[in-house]
Amino acid sequence: MKTNLKFILLLFLVVSLFSVAQNNSVKPYGVLPTKYQVDWQKMEYYMFIHFGPNTFTNVEWGNGKEDPKVFNPTDVDCRQWAATAKAAGMTGIIITAKHHDGFCLWPSKYSTHTVRESPWKDGKGDVLRELSDACREYGLKFGVYLSPWDQNHPDYGTPQYNQIFANTLNEVLSSYGEVFEQWFDGANGEGHGGKKQVYNWDLFHETVYRNQPQAIIFSDVGPGCRWMGNERGVAGETNWSTLNITGFGPGRAAPPAKILNTGDQGGEAWVPAETDVSIRPGWFYSPETNDKVKSVEKLMDIYYTSIGRNSNLLLNVPPDRSGRIHAADSTRLMEFRRAREETFADNLAIKASVKASNTRKGSDSWNRFEAYNVLDDNYDTYWTTNDNELNPSIEIDLKKAQTINRLLLQEYIPSGQRVESFTVKFWDANAKAWIDLAKETTIGYKRILRFPAISARKLKIEFKALACPVISTVGIYNAPELIVTEKVVDNKNKIDIKDWTLISPQSLESAITNEDGAYFLKIEKNTPLIVDLGNNYKFSSFSYTPLSKEQSSNILKYNFYISTDGKNWTKLKENAMFNNIANSPVVQYVSLSEEVESRYLKLEPLETADGGDIYFVAGLDIYK
Ligand code: FUL
C-alpha cells in the first residue's frame, strides 16, 4: 500500500516536471503581485469621495469639536455618485467613512460623533449603506478610507484606543459587503487630550484581512499598494512596483517621498503605486472652488503621469453641500472620458505586423509566446524570449507611413516587473536609418509615452531587462489635439485691489524671489506680513497662496489680524492652521465668522510646514 502511494506520487512528480518542461513556462522574476493585486491593478481608475462635516465648514481638516449638526446635506444621492463614476469610466468608489475629525458617516457603536447625531434624515441615515448599495447596483467596487487619527474620540492617545479603532474597522468591514480597498491615512496628530497615538498596525491589518481577505490595504508602505509621494497626480517616470519596507511604516515612518514616487528596483515587497489627487484644489467640497475644477488638459496630463506611469488613479470628486456631485465636476469627468476615448480610439498596432529578435519556444502547435501576442487586446497573452535574452527587440511594421504620437506598453506583471529600460526608434525612410524617438526606464503594468507627432512606418523597441521580458501589449496611436472646452472663470467674489502697499517686511524688493518662473515673497519667520489695502474694504473670507512645492517653508500655523488704522489690531484667527499644506500646497481659503471691514491685513506665521525659519507667500487675497 505504502509503496503504491510512493509510486503514484513519483509518477505524478515526473509527469508534472515533464509538462513544465514541455510548457517552457516563464520563470517568475523577483517578488510577485498576489492575484488580488493583479485584479486591483486592472481596475486602473476609480473615484475618491471626501464627504463629512468639512464639506460644510470650508476646512480641509476638522478638529473634532464641530457640532455634528453641521452635517446637514439636503439631498444625499449616492446613486448619483455611482452613476457619475460609472459614466466617467471608473471601476470603483472609495469613501472617507471617517476623516481626522472622527465623524463617522455611518451610525457607529463606537463613537458619539456620527450621522446619528446629525440632523440628516433625523439621525437615521447611513451613507455607507447607501453608497455600498449604489456601487453594487452600478457594478462598481466599494472601498473605505478610515483615519486612525481621530480628534474627537475621548480615548484617542490611550492604549485602549487601538482596540476601539479595530472594533470600528471591524464594524465597517463586516457590514457593507465586499470591500476592494482599505485606505489607511498615515496622518498621526494630537487628539482630544493633546496626546498622539502609537498605532497598532498589526492589529488593524489583521482586522482587515479577517473580514476582507481580498482587500488591498493602502498606506504609505502598503502592504497592498502605496502612496506615490505627492497629491499632484505625478508618479515617477521610473516607477517600480517593488519597495523596500523593512524598518519603514506609514506616516512619519514612511520612506522619503522621492522613494515612494519611484519605488525600489529589486525591492523586497510588491507594493504598487496609487495616485490620489483631487479634481479641485482641496479634498473636500467648498463653494470657493466651483470655478477651480481641473481642466480636461490637466486631467489628461494626470492620466499620463499616473496610469501612464504604472500607477492606479484615485481621482477625488467631493460631493457638494446638497450631497450630490456638482455639475462642474461631473461635466468635466465626462469631457475627460471623451478625451481619453478619442485618444485611444484607433490602435494602429492592431493592423500591424511584428517580428522579434528572439522568441521563446512553447510546446503548443501554435506558439503561445509569439510576438504577435503584443498586438491583440488580451492582457493575458504575451511575447517572451529565451531565459538568457536580456536585450531583445521587436520591430513593428504599420504597413504604410502613419502619423503617430503615443505609444502604450504593458508588461505581464504576474511574472514580475522585469524591464529596466527601453529605447524606441523609428525608421526614417529618407535617411534610411533608425532614429531614436525615446529612451525610457520602467514599464510595469502600463506605460504610455507622449511624443510630438512623427510620420513612420516602422518602430523598433529595444528592451533591457533584468530577466527575459514578458510583454503583453504594444499600442500605437495618433491622439487628436485636445479641444479645450472650458473657460477659466475668475473667482467672482475676489476683491481686486490695485493700490496696495507692503508695510512689513519693509521692502518688497528684498523679499521677492523668483524660482522656476514663479514669484513669491521669502520672509523671516518673526517678521509678519502686513499689507495696506489703500482703502477700507468689506470682506468675509481671505486666502493665502503658498509656494506650490511640497514640504516647503509655507505657513502651517498662523494668527490673522485686521485694522482700520494700522495701529490697533483685531485678532480674527488665533493659532489657526493651514491643514495638509505640506502635502498639498494649494490656495488656502479661510472663511471668517462674519463680514468685516478693514484697510490693513496682518498675517503672522507661528510655524512653517518644514519647521524652517523663513516663510513663503505667493498671494494674499480677500473675498466678498
Ligand atoms: C491626507 C489627508 O490628510 C487629507 O485630508 C486627505 O484625506 C488625503 C487623501 O490624505 O493624508
XYZ file of C-alpha atoms in Angstrom, residues 130-489:
360
model
C -26.494 53.891 0.592
C -23.160 54.030 -1.200
C -22.337 50.319 -0.941
C -25.828 49.509 -2.302
C -25.408 52.026 -5.122
C -21.977 50.587 -6.030
C -23.449 47.105 -6.285
C -26.289 48.426 -8.428
C -23.875 50.111 -10.851
C -21.311 47.292 -10.925
C -18.639 49.297 -9.106
C -16.309 48.098 -6.372
C -16.651 49.681 -2.944
C -13.764 50.801 -0.731
C -13.338 52.701 2.536
C -10.982 55.293 3.966
C -10.755 55.264 7.755
C -8.399 57.604 9.516
C -6.819 56.147 12.660
C -6.150 59.757 13.703
C -9.318 60.806 15.500
C -9.538 64.230 17.091
C -12.945 63.546 18.578
C -12.694 60.190 20.312
C -12.100 60.697 24.058
C -9.852 57.616 24.213
C -7.522 58.689 21.383
C -3.976 58.747 22.744
C -4.599 55.981 25.290
C -3.722 52.264 24.958
C -7.409 51.282 24.660
C -7.906 53.382 21.512
C -6.196 50.840 19.237
C -8.806 48.230 20.142
C -11.582 50.803 19.695
C -10.279 51.636 16.236
C -10.043 47.909 15.421
C -13.664 47.486 16.558
C -14.675 50.420 14.362
C -12.900 48.867 11.391
C -14.461 45.528 12.114
C -17.894 47.125 12.203
C -17.438 48.727 8.760
C -15.745 45.751 7.149
C -18.385 43.273 8.298
C -21.482 45.318 7.474
C -21.413 46.566 3.892
C -20.414 43.635 1.682
C -17.181 43.282 -0.227
C -14.531 45.973 0.195
C -11.857 46.110 -2.510
C -9.545 48.585 -0.813
C -8.951 49.716 2.746
C -7.359 53.167 2.719
C -5.237 53.980 5.781
C -4.169 57.549 6.192
C -0.790 57.801 7.876
C -1.558 61.193 9.487
C -0.978 60.950 13.219
C -1.712 64.163 15.079
C -2.827 65.058 18.529
C -6.234 64.068 19.813
C -8.661 65.469 22.303
C -6.327 65.292 25.247
C -3.325 66.680 23.325
C -1.858 63.170 23.023
C -0.715 61.222 19.994
C -1.455 57.558 19.490
C 1.064 54.810 18.808
C -0.888 52.820 16.237
C -1.081 49.038 16.374
C -0.866 48.379 12.634
C -0.649 44.601 13.089
C -3.993 44.613 14.846
C -5.539 46.856 12.163
C -4.252 44.719 9.302
C -5.368 41.517 10.952
C -8.862 43.028 11.348
C -8.984 43.927 7.648
C -7.850 40.530 6.388
C -10.128 38.607 8.785
C -13.148 40.370 7.266
C -11.966 41.050 3.726
C -9.136 38.694 2.745
C -9.072 40.098 -0.799
C -8.848 43.763 0.267
C -5.876 45.811 -0.892
C -4.529 47.775 2.071
C -3.315 51.234 1.075
C -0.805 53.152 3.177
C 2.499 54.908 2.579
C 4.102 51.471 2.537
C 1.223 49.128 1.643
C 1.132 46.175 2.130
C -1.435 46.170 -0.720
C -0.496 49.386 -2.522
C 1.457 52.516 -1.678
C 1.083 56.289 -1.677
C 3.218 57.608 -4.511
C 4.576 60.591 -2.621
C 2.565 63.672 -3.695
C -1.012 64.888 -4.103
C -0.403 66.444 -7.537
C -1.013 63.314 -9.540
C 2.568 62.837 -10.729
C 4.063 59.363 -10.269
C 7.730 58.803 -11.034
C 8.740 58.331 -14.675
C 10.681 55.430 -13.285
C 8.167 53.522 -11.244
C 8.889 50.125 -9.746
C 6.008 48.266 -8.124
C 8.547 46.859 -5.684
C 9.543 48.602 -2.459
C 11.883 48.014 0.472
C 9.689 48.089 3.550
C 11.833 46.771 6.385
C 12.253 49.461 9.015
C 9.551 51.663 7.461
C 5.903 52.269 8.324
C 3.014 54.589 7.490
C 3.079 58.334 8.263
C 6.245 59.711 9.778
C 7.941 56.317 9.498
C 7.483 56.281 5.711
C 10.376 56.221 3.238
C 11.159 59.656 1.689
C 8.514 60.869 -0.777
C 11.106 60.581 -3.576
C 11.403 56.842 -2.975
C 7.626 56.391 -2.766
C 7.458 58.159 -6.109
C 9.709 55.669 -7.907
C 9.647 52.514 -5.781
C 12.836 50.485 -5.340
C 14.337 48.401 -8.104
C 14.559 44.872 -6.732
C 12.596 45.987 -3.639
C 11.613 43.314 -1.138
C 7.819 43.515 -1.480
C 5.274 44.083 -4.265
C 3.674 47.403 -3.265
C 2.425 49.125 -6.444
C 1.745 52.866 -6.605
C -1.650 54.520 -6.315
C -2.006 58.175 -7.330
C -4.555 60.068 -5.234
C -5.382 63.529 -6.463
C -8.393 65.828 -6.243
C -10.350 67.259 -9.166
C -10.496 70.510 -7.131
C -7.764 72.310 -5.176
C -8.933 70.773 -1.856
C -10.084 67.276 -0.894
C -13.412 68.494 0.484
C -16.064 70.498 -1.329
C -16.061 74.258 -0.956
C -18.195 76.738 -2.916
C -14.990 78.761 -3.423
C -13.643 76.037 -5.716
C -16.638 75.626 -8.047
C -14.706 77.520 -10.694
C -11.439 75.710 -9.982
C -12.277 72.215 -11.181
C -9.250 70.898 -13.053
C -9.318 71.326 -16.833
C -9.524 68.399 -19.266
C -5.938 69.119 -20.275
C -4.820 68.912 -16.666
C -6.774 65.691 -16.131
C -5.257 64.206 -19.295
C -1.830 65.176 -18.000
C -2.623 63.422 -14.738
C -3.802 60.381 -16.675
C -0.407 60.132 -18.377
C 1.548 60.762 -15.175
C -0.422 58.176 -13.189
C -1.953 55.348 -15.230
C 0.608 56.085 -17.945
C 3.372 55.560 -15.370
C 2.483 52.236 -13.811
C 0.101 53.592 -11.166
C -3.612 53.397 -10.495
C -5.518 56.690 -10.397
C -7.785 57.508 -7.451
C -9.472 60.749 -8.501
C -11.250 62.661 -5.745
C -14.650 64.155 -6.617
C -16.123 65.734 -3.479
C -19.945 65.915 -3.246
C -21.343 69.372 -2.517
C -23.434 70.596 0.392
C -26.628 69.174 -1.042
C -24.953 65.741 -1.082
C -24.640 65.477 -4.865
C -21.696 65.706 -7.216
C -21.702 69.258 -8.555
C -22.372 69.761 -12.281
C -18.978 71.463 -12.696
C -17.226 68.234 -11.677
C -19.480 65.740 -13.459
C -19.341 67.698 -16.716
C -15.554 67.723 -16.531
C -15.451 63.978 -15.817
C -17.458 63.301 -18.978
C -15.215 65.581 -21.042
C -12.206 63.755 -19.614
C -13.702 60.415 -20.601
C -14.349 61.653 -24.121
C -10.780 62.923 -24.431
C -9.410 59.509 -23.373
C -11.690 57.676 -25.738
C -10.718 59.899 -28.648
C -7.041 59.430 -27.837
C -7.173 55.657 -27.698
C -9.964 55.023 -30.217
C -7.782 53.713 -33.033
C -4.942 51.383 -32.122
C -2.776 51.309 -35.247
C -0.861 48.327 -33.860
C -3.844 46.036 -34.401
C -3.381 46.153 -38.175
C 0.426 45.982 -37.963
C 2.793 43.046 -38.166
C 5.594 42.383 -35.732
C 8.829 40.425 -35.589
C 11.059 39.769 -32.615
C 14.812 39.329 -32.329
C 14.132 36.216 -30.273
C 11.078 34.219 -29.299
C 10.787 31.547 -26.659
C 9.674 28.127 -27.862
C 6.397 26.873 -26.472
C 5.189 23.312 -26.703
C 1.898 24.019 -28.378
C 1.200 23.616 -32.049
C 0.755 27.396 -32.142
C 3.471 29.107 -30.166
C 1.892 30.952 -27.262
C 4.994 33.139 -26.783
C 4.959 34.657 -30.296
C 5.442 38.387 -30.769
C 2.001 38.897 -32.352
C 0.514 38.477 -28.882
C 1.515 42.064 -28.104
C -0.809 43.353 -30.820
C -4.054 41.886 -29.520
C -6.281 43.353 -26.825
C -5.784 40.449 -24.469
C -3.615 41.312 -21.439
C -3.095 37.640 -20.651
C -1.324 36.777 -23.903
C 2.278 37.904 -24.268
C 5.560 37.723 -26.137
C 8.636 36.472 -24.344
C 12.096 35.184 -25.160
C 14.568 32.558 -24.023
C 15.746 32.944 -20.441
C 19.160 34.327 -21.338
C 17.856 37.047 -23.695
C 18.020 40.214 -21.622
C 18.280 42.693 -24.524
C 15.825 41.573 -27.182
C 13.877 43.868 -29.509
C 10.687 43.874 -31.518
C 10.026 45.601 -34.789
C 6.533 46.722 -35.707
C 5.533 47.371 -39.293
C 2.473 49.602 -39.717
C 2.285 48.594 -43.407
C 2.316 52.242 -44.533
C 3.661 55.518 -43.151
C 1.392 56.752 -40.365
C 1.319 59.807 -38.156
C 1.745 58.726 -34.533
C 2.268 60.476 -31.178
C 1.513 57.925 -28.433
C 2.968 54.530 -27.526
C 1.472 52.231 -24.898
C 3.359 49.292 -23.407
C 2.367 46.683 -20.840
C 4.366 44.052 -19.025
C 2.651 40.855 -17.918
C 3.050 41.520 -14.177
C 2.100 38.050 -12.852
C 5.673 37.188 -13.981
C 7.120 40.189 -12.088
C 8.366 43.607 -13.194
C 11.335 42.819 -15.430
C 12.072 45.693 -17.814
C 14.682 48.117 -16.504
C 14.785 50.388 -19.555
C 13.849 50.537 -23.223
C 14.576 52.572 -26.337
C 12.088 53.359 -29.078
C 13.320 54.030 -32.615
C 11.531 54.753 -35.866
C 12.633 54.072 -39.408
C 13.336 57.213 -41.376
C 12.667 56.242 -44.973
C 14.539 59.247 -46.405
C 17.626 58.892 -44.263
C 17.340 55.102 -44.442
C 18.209 54.892 -40.764
C 16.711 54.111 -37.370
C 16.202 57.360 -35.436
C 15.896 57.468 -31.638
C 12.431 58.514 -30.507
C 12.595 57.854 -26.767
C 14.837 56.367 -24.113
C 12.853 55.423 -21.047
C 13.175 53.319 -17.920
C 10.399 51.184 -16.392
C 7.172 49.849 -17.919
C 5.299 47.760 -15.315
C 1.576 47.153 -15.730
C 1.157 50.122 -18.104
C 3.395 52.806 -19.571
C 2.250 55.437 -22.038
C 4.675 57.716 -23.891
C 3.694 61.029 -25.430
C 5.860 62.486 -28.169
C 5.456 65.100 -30.916
C 3.770 63.564 -33.951
C 6.076 61.789 -36.379
C 5.398 60.028 -39.615
C 6.720 56.478 -39.541
C 6.031 53.094 -40.991
C 8.260 51.044 -38.704
C 9.016 51.213 -34.988
C 11.631 49.268 -33.084
C 11.587 48.785 -29.314
C 14.808 47.592 -27.690
C 14.480 46.266 -24.163
C 16.990 45.996 -21.375
C 15.584 43.624 -18.808
C 16.534 42.002 -15.503
C 15.064 38.714 -16.720
C 13.731 37.921 -20.188
C 10.965 40.479 -20.773
C 7.328 39.382 -20.826
C 5.424 41.935 -22.892
C 1.701 41.776 -23.012
C 0.720 44.821 -25.095
C 2.029 47.390 -27.557
C -0.447 50.085 -28.621
C 0.281 52.850 -31.148
C -1.957 55.900 -31.527
C -2.347 59.261 -33.139
C -4.078 61.307 -30.442
C -6.069 64.283 -31.736
C -5.190 67.722 -30.387
C -7.254 68.476 -27.325
C -10.080 70.867 -27.963
C -10.351 72.919 -24.808
C -13.985 73.262 -23.888
C -13.609 75.047 -20.604
C -13.333 78.724 -19.910
C -11.317 79.876 -16.964
C -13.700 81.970 -14.936
